[in-house]
Amino acid sequence: MSTQAVRLVSECFVKPHRPIQDESNQICYLTPWDIKLSSYHYIQKGLLFKSLQHFDGAIFIYATLDMTISDILSPVDVPLVVQSLFDHHKAVNHDGHTMLLLSIQVTELVDGVFLGCSMNHAVGDVTSYWNFFNTWSQIFQYHGHETDIPILHQPIHHRWFPEGCGPLINLPFKHHDEFINRYEAPESIAKLKAEANMESKTTQISSTSCNLVIDNRSRMEPPLPQEYFGNSVHAVSGEATARELLENDLGWAAWKLPLAFPWFNMNGSEFGMGKAVAVRSGYANKFDGKVKYHTQAVEALICKCVFHRIQ
């Protein structure tokens, strides 16, 4: 397969049709959950649709790519060109001081359309992201039918802070370079691993860990609504010995982290082209060993990030 490049055709800003009311135009203070994501990348997820001739949806960034759906989906390793289907490539959330917090890129393929969205992770987590995506789809489907479109899941923008914390949080740093990290994987990861092995004077692995990200909304007391637009996530882990893992089945290991798996409605969005045939993500927040499970229109897909060994 020949190497192809995404060609930017046009881009534009989208503003509300009606003026923003004063009560809606308020300062949004970042919570501790939001601030800790400053070094993380923007959320980059997208849906791949088969092309229909009558599609005339709104476009924010319009690009073209001389490749087919098969060119994207058939390789065992996801083609690097997929990273070009998203705006804000390699941007971290702290860059939101000077970059847009949300960007949509529509890329037209030979026989399909890829709809990629990049959202600043300090603004919201993946639950907020897919709530936005599905609400946008709902608005599209109501287009031309009603003046005021009913939103089934109104986002709640009021930020939650722990008792006695916020809304202003002062960080103990003089410059953002003291807490913002920009890793160029896999080279930086290999360097960090070498430094860790040198400090510990060993290359033997005595233990490892698997962490899962959980949605805290339903676990709070009192719980936060699922429509809470912000960050409410936490990483959890379990402990087990090698003997325990070998003596028990996979289900036993999975229950070391009960009910930790977050679920997102990735396939519920439609924009006049039917259901998406696949989900793909960009460069953002990839690391060695990360595993994601996607349910798609045709089959389920397990994506695993494995960096090539640096010689």
Tab-separated table of C-alpha atoms in Angstrom:
chain	number	residue	atom	x	y	z
A	1	MET	CA	0.000	0.000	0.000
A	2	SER	CA	1.462	3.347	-1.040
A	3	THR	CA	1.962	6.039	1.577
A	4	GLN	CA	-0.732	8.686	1.432
A	5	ALA	CA	-1.107	11.989	3.261
A	6	VAL	CA	-4.140	13.865	4.500
A	7	ARG	CA	-4.770	17.060	2.507
A	8	LEU	CA	-6.363	19.979	4.357
A	9	VAL	CA	-9.111	21.512	2.218
A	10	SER	CA	-10.655	24.127	4.508
A	11	GLU	CA	-11.367	25.038	8.101
A	12	CYS	CA	-13.781	27.405	9.811
A	13	PHE	CA	-14.979	28.472	13.258
A	14	VAL	CA	-18.465	27.549	14.419
A	15	LYS	CA	-20.345	29.833	16.793
A	16	PRO	CA	-23.797	29.582	18.420
A	17	HIS	CA	-26.645	30.803	16.228
A	18	ARG	CA	-28.073	32.748	19.157
A	19	PRO	CA	-26.080	35.052	21.478
A	20	ILE	CA	-24.772	33.344	24.611
A	21	GLN	CA	-26.732	34.376	27.693
A	22	ASP	CA	-24.783	35.991	30.512
A	23	GLU	CA	-25.585	33.179	32.971
A	24	SER	CA	-24.103	30.645	30.524
A	25	ASN	CA	-20.931	32.656	29.889
A	26	GLN	CA	-19.181	31.987	33.195
A	27	ILE	CA	-15.631	31.165	34.243
A	28	CYS	CA	-15.063	27.423	34.488
A	29	TYR	CA	-12.717	26.624	37.366
A	30	LEU	CA	-10.690	23.433	37.038
A	31	THR	CA	-11.101	20.776	39.719
A	32	PRO	CA	-8.236	18.617	41.079
A	33	TRP	CA	-9.323	15.873	38.665
A	34	ASP	CA	-9.070	18.370	35.783
A	35	ILE	CA	-5.699	19.837	36.763
A	36	LYS	CA	-3.960	16.479	37.139
A	37	LEU	CA	-4.570	15.881	33.411
A	38	SER	CA	-2.535	18.915	32.308
A	39	SER	CA	0.261	16.755	30.875
A	40	TYR	CA	-2.115	14.338	29.158
A	41	HIS	CA	-2.976	14.667	25.481
A	42	TYR	CA	-6.277	15.849	24.070
A	43	ILE	CA	-8.910	13.118	23.783
A	44	GLN	CA	-8.830	11.889	20.166
A	45	LYS	CA	-11.564	9.483	19.088
A	46	GLY	CA	-13.326	9.151	15.775
A	47	LEU	CA	-15.866	7.161	13.801
A	48	LEU	CA	-15.454	5.743	10.297
A	49	PHE	CA	-18.545	5.753	8.061
A	50	LYS	CA	-19.231	4.359	4.626
A	51	SER	CA	-19.750	7.170	2.140
A	52	LEU	CA	-23.250	8.148	1.002
A	53	GLN	CA	-23.728	10.540	-1.889
A	54	HIS	CA	-26.413	12.639	-0.160
A	55	PHE	CA	-24.312	13.464	2.905
A	56	ASP	CA	-24.185	17.228	3.390
A	57	GLY	CA	-23.445	17.595	7.117
A	58	ALA	CA	-21.723	20.566	8.697
A	59	ILE	CA	-17.937	20.634	8.405
A	60	PHE	CA	-15.484	22.358	10.737
A	61	ILE	CA	-12.166	21.143	9.328
A	62	TYR	CA	-12.496	19.458	5.955
A	63	ALA	CA	-9.709	17.269	4.601
A	64	THR	CA	-9.297	14.527	2.008
A	65	LEU	CA	-7.281	11.312	1.933
A	66	ASP	CA	-6.748	9.143	-1.150
A	67	MET	CA	-7.261	5.874	0.725
A	68	THR	CA	-10.134	3.426	1.152
A	69	ILE	CA	-11.828	2.064	4.266
A	70	SER	CA	-10.014	-1.219	3.655
A	71	ASP	CA	-6.666	0.598	3.628
A	72	ILE	CA	-7.455	1.850	7.137
A	73	LEU	CA	-8.994	-1.299	8.626
A	74	SER	CA	-7.221	-4.245	6.981
A	75	PRO	CA	-3.623	-3.833	8.274
A	76	VAL	CA	-2.797	-5.634	11.523
A	77	ASP	CA	-1.082	-2.485	12.796
A	78	VAL	CA	-3.113	0.712	12.607
A	79	PRO	CA	-1.568	2.876	9.830
A	80	LEU	CA	0.252	5.978	11.072
A	81	VAL	CA	-1.834	8.085	8.695
A	82	VAL	CA	-4.739	7.628	11.141
A	83	GLN	CA	-2.966	10.113	13.418
A	84	SER	CA	-3.467	12.727	10.677
A	85	LEU	CA	-7.244	12.275	10.879
A	86	PHE	CA	-7.260	14.362	14.062
A	87	ASP	CA	-6.420	17.976	14.811
A	88	HIS	CA	-4.224	18.923	17.809
A	89	HIS	CA	-1.669	16.192	17.085
A	90	LYS	CA	0.578	15.663	20.164
A	91	ALA	CA	-0.969	18.648	21.971
A	92	VAL	CA	-1.257	18.331	25.760
A	93	ASN	CA	-4.112	19.818	27.740
A	94	HIS	CA	-2.036	22.696	29.100
A	95	ASP	CA	-1.766	23.889	25.484
A	96	GLY	CA	-5.435	24.829	25.809
A	97	HIS	CA	-4.237	28.223	27.043
A	98	THR	CA	-3.434	29.082	23.422
A	99	MET	CA	-5.195	26.349	21.397
A	100	LEU	CA	-8.848	25.550	20.813
A	101	LEU	CA	-10.445	23.334	23.445
A	102	LEU	CA	-12.481	21.451	20.837
A	103	SER	CA	-11.801	20.659	17.201
A	104	ILE	CA	-13.685	18.542	14.650
A	105	GLN	CA	-12.017	17.182	11.512
A	106	VAL	CA	-14.013	15.527	8.734
A	107	THR	CA	-11.779	13.596	6.341
A	108	GLU	CA	-13.235	12.318	3.077
A	109	LEU	CA	-11.820	8.973	1.959
A	110	VAL	CA	-12.307	7.323	-1.446
A	111	ASP	CA	-15.296	5.317	-0.197
A	112	GLY	CA	-16.004	6.701	3.251
A	113	VAL	CA	-15.859	9.537	5.740
A	114	PHE	CA	-13.912	9.727	8.994
A	115	LEU	CA	-15.264	12.003	11.704
A	116	GLY	CA	-12.531	12.811	14.217
A	117	CYS	CA	-12.970	14.896	17.346
A	118	SER	CA	-10.218	16.316	19.572
A	119	MET	CA	-11.277	17.641	22.995
A	120	ASN	CA	-9.144	19.061	25.771
A	121	HIS	CA	-9.073	16.453	28.546
A	122	ALA	CA	-9.080	19.146	31.249
A	123	VAL	CA	-12.535	20.145	30.003
A	124	GLY	CA	-14.028	16.667	30.350
A	125	ASP	CA	-13.323	12.941	30.512
A	126	VAL	CA	-14.247	10.281	27.961
A	127	THR	CA	-17.768	9.967	29.414
A	128	SER	CA	-18.258	13.704	28.790
A	129	TYR	CA	-16.679	13.302	25.353
A	130	TRP	CA	-19.103	10.630	24.148
A	131	ASN	CA	-22.069	12.414	25.735
A	132	PHE	CA	-21.124	15.418	23.585
A	133	PHE	CA	-20.644	13.267	20.481
A	134	ASN	CA	-24.017	11.548	20.879
A	135	THR	CA	-25.795	14.833	21.632
A	136	TRP	CA	-24.299	16.316	18.473
A	137	SER	CA	-25.642	13.312	16.557
A	138	GLN	CA	-29.061	13.831	18.132
A	139	ILE	CA	-29.098	17.485	17.046
A	140	PHE	CA	-28.162	16.440	13.503
A	141	GLN	CA	-31.004	13.916	13.344
A	142	TYR	CA	-33.534	16.552	14.467
A	143	HIS	CA	-32.287	19.056	11.885
A	144	GLY	CA	-35.154	20.541	9.887
A	145	HIS	CA	-37.892	19.178	12.154
A	146	GLU	CA	-38.027	21.527	15.124
A	147	THR	CA	-36.755	24.973	16.028
A	148	ASP	CA	-35.837	24.057	19.598
A	149	ILE	CA	-34.277	20.612	19.655
A	150	PRO	CA	-34.893	18.666	22.870
A	151	ILE	CA	-31.652	17.428	24.416
A	152	LEU	CA	-32.228	14.087	26.129
A	153	HIS	CA	-29.154	14.332	28.341
A	154	GLN	CA	-28.520	17.967	29.208
A	155	PRO	CA	-24.869	18.432	30.217
A	156	ILE	CA	-24.301	19.646	33.771
A	157	HIS	CA	-21.447	22.153	33.729
A	158	HIS	CA	-21.372	22.999	37.437
A	159	ARG	CA	-17.961	21.758	38.593
A	160	TRP	CA	-17.735	19.458	41.620
A	161	PHE	CA	-14.989	20.206	44.162
A	162	PRO	CA	-14.055	18.176	47.253
A	163	GLU	CA	-15.222	19.775	50.480
A	164	GLY	CA	-12.871	22.575	51.485
A	165	CYS	CA	-11.174	22.689	48.072
A	166	GLY	CA	-11.404	25.293	45.298
A	167	PRO	CA	-12.590	26.890	43.224
A	168	LEU	CA	-9.165	28.555	42.923
A	169	ILE	CA	-6.274	26.098	43.240
A	170	ASN	CA	-2.707	27.385	43.503
A	171	LEU	CA	-0.028	25.038	42.187
A	172	PRO	CA	3.392	25.046	43.949
A	173	PHE	CA	5.312	25.847	40.775
A	174	LYS	CA	6.869	28.965	39.298
A	175	HIS	CA	6.712	27.814	35.667
A	176	HIS	CA	4.581	25.287	33.824
A	177	ASP	CA	7.697	23.471	32.603
A	178	GLU	CA	8.067	22.212	36.182
A	179	PHE	CA	4.945	20.048	35.909
A	180	ILE	CA	4.198	19.632	32.193
A	181	ASN	CA	5.813	16.569	30.630
A	182	ARG	CA	5.945	15.949	26.893
A	183	TYR	CA	6.975	12.396	26.063
A	184	GLU	CA	7.864	11.433	22.505
A	185	ALA	CA	7.111	7.708	22.660
A	186	PRO	CA	8.640	5.241	22.164
A	187	GLU	CA	12.107	6.840	22.364
A	188	SER	CA	11.396	8.625	25.660
A	189	ILE	CA	9.824	5.510	27.166
A	190	ALA	CA	12.896	3.449	26.267
A	191	LYS	CA	15.134	6.088	27.848
A	192	LEU	CA	13.077	6.165	31.049
A	193	LYS	CA	13.122	2.351	31.239
A	194	ALA	CA	16.908	2.315	30.844
A	195	GLU	CA	17.297	4.910	33.602
A	196	ALA	CA	15.039	2.913	35.934
A	197	ASN	CA	17.003	-0.292	35.277
A	198	MET	CA	20.278	1.503	35.920
A	199	GLU	CA	19.057	2.973	39.201
A	200	SER	CA	17.767	-0.391	40.418
A	201	LYS	CA	20.877	-2.174	39.086
A	202	THR	CA	18.793	-4.900	37.457
A	203	THR	CA	16.938	-5.736	34.267
A	204	GLN	CA	14.859	-8.478	35.888
A	205	ILE	CA	11.119	-7.891	36.292
A	206	SER	CA	10.006	-8.910	39.786
A	207	SER	CA	6.504	-7.477	39.581
A	208	THR	CA	4.132	-5.732	37.229
A	209	SER	CA	0.746	-4.077	37.483
A	210	CYS	CA	-2.349	-3.574	35.372
A	211	ASN	CA	-4.382	-0.455	36.037
A	212	LEU	CA	-7.929	0.272	34.913
A	213	VAL	CA	-9.627	3.641	34.664
A	214	ILE	CA	-13.023	3.817	36.360
A	215	ASP	CA	-15.845	6.346	36.190
A	216	ASN	CA	-16.376	7.830	39.658
A	217	ARG	CA	-19.800	9.359	39.002
A	218	SER	CA	-21.873	6.505	40.421
A	219	ARG	CA	-19.338	5.786	43.165
A	220	MET	CA	-19.560	9.203	44.818
A	221	GLU	CA	-21.611	9.873	47.964
A	222	PRO	CA	-23.901	11.388	46.904
A	223	PRO	CA	-23.343	10.208	43.299
A	224	LEU	CA	-22.733	12.611	40.452
A	225	PRO	CA	-25.183	12.418	37.523
A	226	GLN	CA	-23.961	10.723	34.347
A	227	GLU	CA	-24.523	14.054	32.571
A	228	TYR	CA	-21.826	15.724	34.717
A	229	PHE	CA	-19.557	17.417	32.162
A	230	GLY	CA	-16.055	17.341	33.539
A	231	ASN	CA	-13.547	14.836	34.846
A	232	SER	CA	-14.589	12.187	37.336
A	233	VAL	CA	-12.176	9.321	36.761
A	234	HIS	CA	-9.715	7.340	38.818
A	235	ALA	CA	-7.222	4.529	38.197
A	236	VAL	CA	-7.603	1.314	40.207
A	237	SER	CA	-5.367	-1.721	40.490
A	238	GLY	CA	-5.397	-5.141	42.110
A	239	GLU	CA	-2.722	-7.377	43.587
A	240	ALA	CA	-2.005	-11.037	42.911
A	241	THR	CA	1.005	-13.315	42.948
A	242	ALA	CA	2.258	-15.153	39.879
A	243	ARG	CA	1.194	-18.438	41.504
A	244	GLU	CA	-2.356	-17.163	42.028
A	245	LEU	CA	-2.620	-16.099	38.389
A	246	LEU	CA	-1.357	-19.485	37.195
A	247	GLU	CA	-3.594	-21.487	39.536
A	248	ASN	CA	-6.794	-19.601	38.670
A	249	ASP	CA	-8.599	-18.810	35.437
A	250	LEU	CA	-8.838	-15.494	33.609
A	251	GLY	CA	-12.203	-14.711	35.202
A	252	TRP	CA	-10.623	-14.864	38.661
A	253	ALA	CA	-8.042	-12.283	37.609
A	254	ALA	CA	-10.727	-10.042	36.101
A	255	TRP	CA	-12.696	-10.012	39.358
A	256	LYS	CA	-9.700	-8.582	41.168
A	257	LEU	CA	-11.021	-5.364	39.645
A	258	PRO	CA	-14.806	-5.832	39.895
A	259	LEU	CA	-17.052	-3.471	37.973
A	260	ALA	CA	-14.100	-1.309	36.971
A	261	PHE	CA	-14.636	-1.429	33.219
A	262	PRO	CA	-16.069	1.835	31.842
A	263	TRP	CA	-18.516	1.565	28.942
A	264	PHE	CA	-19.174	4.304	26.388
A	265	ASN	CA	-21.839	4.502	23.705
A	266	MET	CA	-19.482	4.840	20.742
A	267	ASN	CA	-21.810	3.322	18.154
A	268	GLY	CA	-24.954	5.315	18.892
A	269	SER	CA	-23.974	8.359	16.832
A	270	GLU	CA	-25.437	8.760	13.336
A	271	PHE	CA	-24.953	11.608	10.872
A	272	GLY	CA	-27.056	10.485	7.923
A	273	MET	CA	-24.690	7.669	6.946
A	274	GLY	CA	-25.938	4.847	9.134
A	275	LYS	CA	-23.911	3.270	11.906
A	276	ALA	CA	-20.151	3.724	11.976
A	277	VAL	CA	-18.218	0.702	10.704
A	278	ALA	CA	-15.245	1.269	13.014
A	279	VAL	CA	-13.790	3.352	15.832
A	280	ARG	CA	-10.240	4.669	15.679
A	281	SER	CA	-8.194	6.921	17.957
A	282	GLY	CA	-5.271	9.270	17.376
A	283	TYR	CA	-1.776	9.590	18.795
A	284	ALA	CA	-3.072	10.814	22.129
A	285	ASN	CA	-2.469	8.997	25.414
A	286	LYS	CA	-0.864	5.867	24.001
A	287	PHE	CA	1.615	3.854	26.043
A	288	ASP	CA	3.188	0.420	25.887
A	289	GLY	CA	0.739	-2.277	26.955
A	290	LYS	CA	-2.430	-0.183	26.859
A	291	VAL	CA	-5.459	-2.260	25.827
A	292	LYS	CA	-8.812	-0.958	24.560
A	293	TYR	CA	-11.923	-2.928	23.678
A	294	HIS	CA	-14.234	-1.583	20.962
A	295	THR	CA	-17.613	-2.978	19.982
A	296	GLN	CA	-18.177	-2.156	16.332
A	297	ALA	CA	-20.966	-2.527	13.807
A	298	VAL	CA	-19.597	-5.819	12.472
A	299	GLU	CA	-17.369	-7.274	15.189
A	300	ALA	CA	-15.626	-6.529	18.456
A	301	LEU	CA	-12.073	-5.221	18.351
A	302	ILE	CA	-9.299	-5.336	20.932
A	303	CYS	CA	-6.598	-2.710	20.367
A	304	LYS	CA	-3.234	-3.105	22.075
A	305	CYS	CA	-0.432	-0.548	22.053
A	306	VAL	CA	3.013	-2.117	21.679
A	307	PHE	CA	6.023	0.056	20.930
A	308	HIS	CA	8.737	-1.382	18.717
A	309	ARG	CA	11.978	-2.157	20.501
A	310	ILE	CA	14.623	0.550	20.114
A	311	GLN	CA	17.947	-0.995	19.034
